[in-house]
Amino acid sequence: MLKVLDLFSGIGGFSLGLERTGGFETVAFCEIEEFPRKVLAKHWPEVPCFEDVRTLKGSDIGTVDVSCGGYPCQPFSTAGKRRGKEDDRHLWPEFSRLVDELRPAWVIGENVAGHISMGLDDVLSDLEGQGYACRTFVIPACAVGAPHRRDRVWTVAHADCTFTQGGSMSS
């Protein structure tokens, strides 16, 4: 079983999908909103749920194989002001920090199509700088049966080298 840290968890969509494959076990959630935390507690009563990604430390979690999450889209969305790094909801740096601290083998991120023209290069650069090989995919909601297009950007990254204790890399 691969151990999963589910960030920006909402009501647990990532974990639900991953766990239904039979190969994943969620070991921690992080969700700031109260109502989704209640839903997570109902469906995963034994799994800890941290409230704020900005105060979460890798040492709070332990070893994970996968870090996943749909980090806030408001900084990049064409429906908003597109303030990018200037938006206080720009939380990709916190996701990246936790990836750097935890060194999971896999990273899965999801965001809006507007991220392609704003911020996605930073995400890929951060992950590649930490030793991950990355691929991005645009998958519309209609590809999974929804009645509308609604493109989503998925980033999947895999550690393409091994990490030694202390975070240094070797091939």
mmCIF file of C-alpha atoms in Angstrom:
data_model
loop_
_atom_site.group_PDB
_atom_site.id
_atom_site.type_symbol
_atom_site.label_atom_id
_atom_site.label_comp_id
_atom_site.label_asym_id
_atom_site.label_seq_id
_atom_site.Cartn_x
_atom_site.Cartn_y
_atom_site.Cartn_z
ATOM 1 C CA MET A 1 0.000 0.000 0.000
ATOM 2 C CA LEU A 2 1.276 3.427 -0.922
ATOM 3 C CA LYS A 3 0.849 6.002 1.860
ATOM 4 C CA VAL A 4 -0.897 9.241 0.809
ATOM 5 C CA LEU A 5 -0.792 12.776 2.178
ATOM 6 C CA ASP A 6 -3.904 14.535 0.838
ATOM 7 C CA LEU A 7 -3.440 18.329 0.888
ATOM 8 C CA PHE A 8 -6.208 20.888 0.250
ATOM 9 C CA SER A 9 -8.411 17.850 0.800
ATOM 10 C CA GLY A 10 -11.901 19.240 0.436
ATOM 11 C CA ILE A 11 -14.174 16.285 1.132
ATOM 12 C CA GLY A 12 -11.558 13.713 0.125
ATOM 13 C CA GLY A 13 -11.947 13.239 -3.632
ATOM 14 C CA PHE A 14 -8.286 12.431 -4.226
ATOM 15 C CA SER A 15 -8.200 9.909 -1.398
ATOM 16 C CA LEU A 16 -11.504 8.337 -2.361
ATOM 17 C CA GLY A 17 -10.305 7.757 -5.912
ATOM 18 C CA LEU A 18 -6.847 6.549 -4.935
ATOM 19 C CA GLU A 19 -8.096 4.231 -2.188
ATOM 20 C CA ARG A 20 -10.703 2.664 -4.478
ATOM 21 C CA THR A 21 -7.860 1.285 -6.605
ATOM 22 C CA GLY A 22 -6.848 -0.890 -3.659
ATOM 23 C CA GLY A 23 -3.233 0.289 -3.687
ATOM 24 C CA PHE A 24 -3.330 3.438 -1.559
ATOM 25 C CA GLU A 25 -3.913 4.328 2.084
ATOM 26 C CA THR A 26 -4.439 7.928 3.215
ATOM 27 C CA VAL A 27 -2.337 8.679 6.298
ATOM 28 C CA ALA A 28 -3.158 12.393 6.700
ATOM 29 C CA PHE A 29 -5.347 15.158 5.359
ATOM 30 C CA CYS A 30 -4.906 18.926 5.438
ATOM 31 C CA GLU A 31 -8.001 21.080 4.984
ATOM 32 C CA ILE A 32 -8.617 24.566 6.351
ATOM 33 C CA GLU A 33 -12.423 24.690 6.002
ATOM 34 C CA GLU A 34 -14.519 23.321 8.878
ATOM 35 C CA PHE A 35 -17.343 21.639 6.941
ATOM 36 C CA PRO A 36 -15.057 19.516 4.727
ATOM 37 C CA ARG A 37 -13.049 18.542 7.847
ATOM 38 C CA LYS A 38 -16.291 17.181 9.346
ATOM 39 C CA VAL A 39 -16.930 15.140 6.194
ATOM 40 C CA LEU A 40 -13.367 13.789 6.275
ATOM 41 C CA ALA A 41 -13.732 12.869 9.971
ATOM 42 C CA LYS A 42 -16.943 10.974 9.211
ATOM 43 C CA HIS A 43 -15.469 8.929 6.364
ATOM 44 C CA TRP A 44 -11.890 8.585 7.660
ATOM 45 C CA PRO A 45 -12.263 8.736 11.465
ATOM 46 C CA GLU A 46 -8.813 7.288 12.149
ATOM 47 C CA VAL A 47 -6.911 9.588 9.766
ATOM 48 C CA PRO A 48 -5.559 12.847 11.219
ATOM 49 C CA CYS A 49 -6.673 16.060 9.548
ATOM 50 C CA PHE A 50 -4.425 19.083 9.885
ATOM 51 C CA GLU A 51 -6.023 22.494 9.471
ATOM 52 C CA ASP A 52 -3.485 24.773 7.828
ATOM 53 C CA VAL A 53 -0.910 23.849 5.199
ATOM 54 C CA ARG A 54 1.094 26.937 6.211
ATOM 55 C CA THR A 55 1.802 25.492 9.671
ATOM 56 C CA LEU A 56 1.991 21.812 8.698
ATOM 57 C CA LYS A 57 5.483 20.327 8.889
ATOM 58 C CA GLY A 58 6.766 17.176 7.251
ATOM 59 C CA SER A 59 7.740 15.908 10.706
ATOM 60 C CA ASP A 60 4.026 16.020 11.655
ATOM 61 C CA ILE A 61 3.311 13.427 8.963
ATOM 62 C CA GLY A 62 6.094 10.870 8.735
ATOM 63 C CA THR A 63 6.873 8.906 5.605
ATOM 64 C CA VAL A 64 4.554 9.135 2.607
ATOM 65 C CA ASP A 65 4.780 7.737 -0.899
ATOM 66 C CA VAL A 66 2.353 10.195 -2.530
ATOM 67 C CA SER A 67 1.560 13.847 -1.858
ATOM 68 C CA CYS A 68 -1.512 15.050 -3.712
ATOM 69 C CA GLY A 69 -3.826 18.008 -3.787
ATOM 70 C CA GLY A 70 -5.771 20.561 -5.731
ATOM 71 C CA TYR A 71 -4.071 23.691 -4.438
ATOM 72 C CA PRO A 72 -6.160 26.883 -4.565
ATOM 73 C CA CYS A 73 -7.009 27.974 -8.087
ATOM 74 C CA GLN A 74 -8.066 31.569 -7.404
ATOM 75 C CA PRO A 75 -4.601 33.036 -8.101
ATOM 76 C CA PHE A 76 -4.683 31.589 -11.653
ATOM 77 C CA SER A 77 -8.345 31.360 -12.615
ATOM 78 C CA THR A 78 -9.631 33.383 -15.549
ATOM 79 C CA ALA A 79 -12.816 33.867 -13.486
ATOM 80 C CA GLY A 80 -10.848 35.961 -10.992
ATOM 81 C CA LYS A 81 -8.295 38.752 -10.893
ATOM 82 C CA ARG A 82 -5.341 36.451 -11.757
ATOM 83 C CA ARG A 83 -3.046 37.978 -9.159
ATOM 84 C CA GLY A 84 -0.760 34.912 -9.152
ATOM 85 C CA LYS A 85 1.964 35.158 -6.526
ATOM 86 C CA GLU A 86 0.434 38.396 -5.225
ATOM 87 C CA ASP A 87 -2.731 36.544 -4.136
ATOM 88 C CA ASP A 88 -2.711 35.474 -0.468
ATOM 89 C CA ARG A 89 -4.353 32.202 -1.580
ATOM 90 C CA HIS A 90 -1.257 31.310 -3.622
ATOM 91 C CA LEU A 91 -0.361 28.189 -1.662
ATOM 92 C CA TRP A 92 1.721 26.253 -4.186
ATOM 93 C CA PRO A 93 4.892 27.285 -2.283
ATOM 94 C CA GLU A 94 3.543 25.470 0.802
ATOM 95 C CA PHE A 95 2.790 22.340 -1.222
ATOM 96 C CA SER A 96 6.298 22.526 -2.683
ATOM 97 C CA ARG A 97 7.846 22.997 0.777
ATOM 98 C CA LEU A 98 6.115 19.860 2.054
ATOM 99 C CA VAL A 99 7.233 17.883 -0.998
ATOM 100 C CA ASP A 100 10.789 19.019 -0.268
ATOM 101 C CA GLU A 101 10.483 18.007 3.401
ATOM 102 C CA LEU A 102 8.756 14.657 2.822
ATOM 103 C CA ARG A 103 10.339 13.508 -0.455
ATOM 104 C CA PRO A 104 7.427 11.330 -1.617
ATOM 105 C CA ALA A 105 8.050 9.146 -4.655
ATOM 106 C CA TRP A 106 4.984 10.646 -6.357
ATOM 107 C CA VAL A 107 3.355 14.089 -6.459
ATOM 108 C CA ILE A 108 -0.066 14.724 -7.998
ATOM 109 C CA GLY A 109 -1.435 18.247 -8.362
ATOM 110 C CA GLU A 110 -4.599 19.606 -9.938
ATOM 111 C CA ASN A 111 -5.645 23.115 -10.936
ATOM 112 C CA VAL A 112 -7.561 25.233 -13.467
ATOM 113 C CA ALA A 113 -6.637 25.688 -17.130
ATOM 114 C CA GLY A 114 -5.649 29.318 -16.414
ATOM 115 C CA HIS A 115 -2.684 27.892 -14.522
ATOM 116 C CA ILE A 116 -1.055 26.978 -17.835
ATOM 117 C CA SER A 117 -0.420 30.634 -18.675
ATOM 118 C CA MET A 118 0.252 31.689 -15.080
ATOM 119 C CA GLY A 119 2.256 29.786 -12.496
ATOM 120 C CA LEU A 120 2.540 26.306 -13.980
ATOM 121 C CA ASP A 121 6.130 26.938 -15.096
ATOM 122 C CA ASP A 122 6.997 27.723 -11.456
ATOM 123 C CA VAL A 123 5.392 24.473 -10.293
ATOM 124 C CA LEU A 124 7.330 22.418 -12.827
ATOM 125 C CA SER A 125 10.570 24.278 -12.085
ATOM 126 C CA ASP A 126 10.149 23.749 -8.332
ATOM 127 C CA LEU A 127 9.483 20.028 -8.725
ATOM 128 C CA GLU A 128 12.275 19.497 -11.242
ATOM 129 C CA GLY A 129 14.641 21.420 -8.959
ATOM 130 C CA GLN A 130 13.773 18.954 -6.203
ATOM 131 C CA GLY A 131 14.650 15.986 -8.411
ATOM 132 C CA TYR A 132 11.276 15.087 -9.895
ATOM 133 C CA ALA A 133 10.447 14.220 -13.494
ATOM 134 C CA CYS A 134 7.124 15.908 -14.345
ATOM 135 C CA ARG A 135 4.305 15.528 -16.843
ATOM 136 C CA THR A 136 1.231 17.681 -17.224
ATOM 137 C CA PHE A 137 -2.111 16.709 -18.671
ATOM 138 C CA VAL A 138 -5.215 18.699 -19.529
ATOM 139 C CA ILE A 139 -8.300 16.613 -18.884
ATOM 140 C CA PRO A 140 -11.733 18.108 -19.493
ATOM 141 C CA ALA A 141 -14.610 17.206 -17.186
ATOM 142 C CA CYS A 142 -16.514 15.829 -20.188
ATOM 143 C CA ALA A 143 -13.811 13.149 -20.540
ATOM 144 C CA VAL A 144 -15.181 11.556 -17.379
ATOM 145 C CA GLY A 145 -18.861 11.975 -18.185
ATOM 146 C CA ALA A 146 -19.671 15.535 -17.061
ATOM 147 C CA PRO A 147 -21.978 17.513 -19.362
ATOM 148 C CA HIS A 148 -19.473 20.378 -19.758
ATOM 149 C CA ARG A 149 -15.865 20.837 -20.859
ATOM 150 C CA ARG A 150 -14.196 22.528 -17.802
ATOM 151 C CA ASP A 151 -10.519 21.775 -18.479
ATOM 152 C CA ARG A 152 -8.371 20.819 -15.504
ATOM 153 C CA VAL A 153 -4.573 20.751 -15.439
ATOM 154 C CA TRP A 154 -3.008 17.721 -13.783
ATOM 155 C CA THR A 155 0.660 17.536 -12.853
ATOM 156 C CA VAL A 156 2.148 14.143 -12.077
ATOM 157 C CA ALA A 157 5.718 13.999 -10.837
ATOM 158 C CA HIS A 158 7.962 11.097 -9.899
ATOM 159 C CA ALA A 159 11.257 11.188 -8.056
ATOM 160 C CA ASP A 160 13.745 10.409 -10.808
ATOM 161 C CA CYS A 161 16.605 9.847 -8.391
ATOM 162 C CA THR A 162 17.083 8.631 -4.852
ATOM 163 C CA PHE A 163 17.290 10.925 -1.855
ATOM 164 C CA THR A 164 19.769 10.393 0.921
ATOM 165 C CA GLN A 165 19.130 11.367 4.518
ATOM 166 C CA GLY A 166 19.358 15.142 4.777
ATOM 167 C CA GLY A 167 17.795 15.675 1.370
ATOM 168 C CA SER A 168 20.799 15.401 -0.963
ATOM 169 C CA MET A 169 20.235 13.551 -4.228
ATOM 170 C CA SER A 170 22.111 10.803 -5.974
ATOM 171 C CA SER A 171 21.405 9.116 -9.303
#
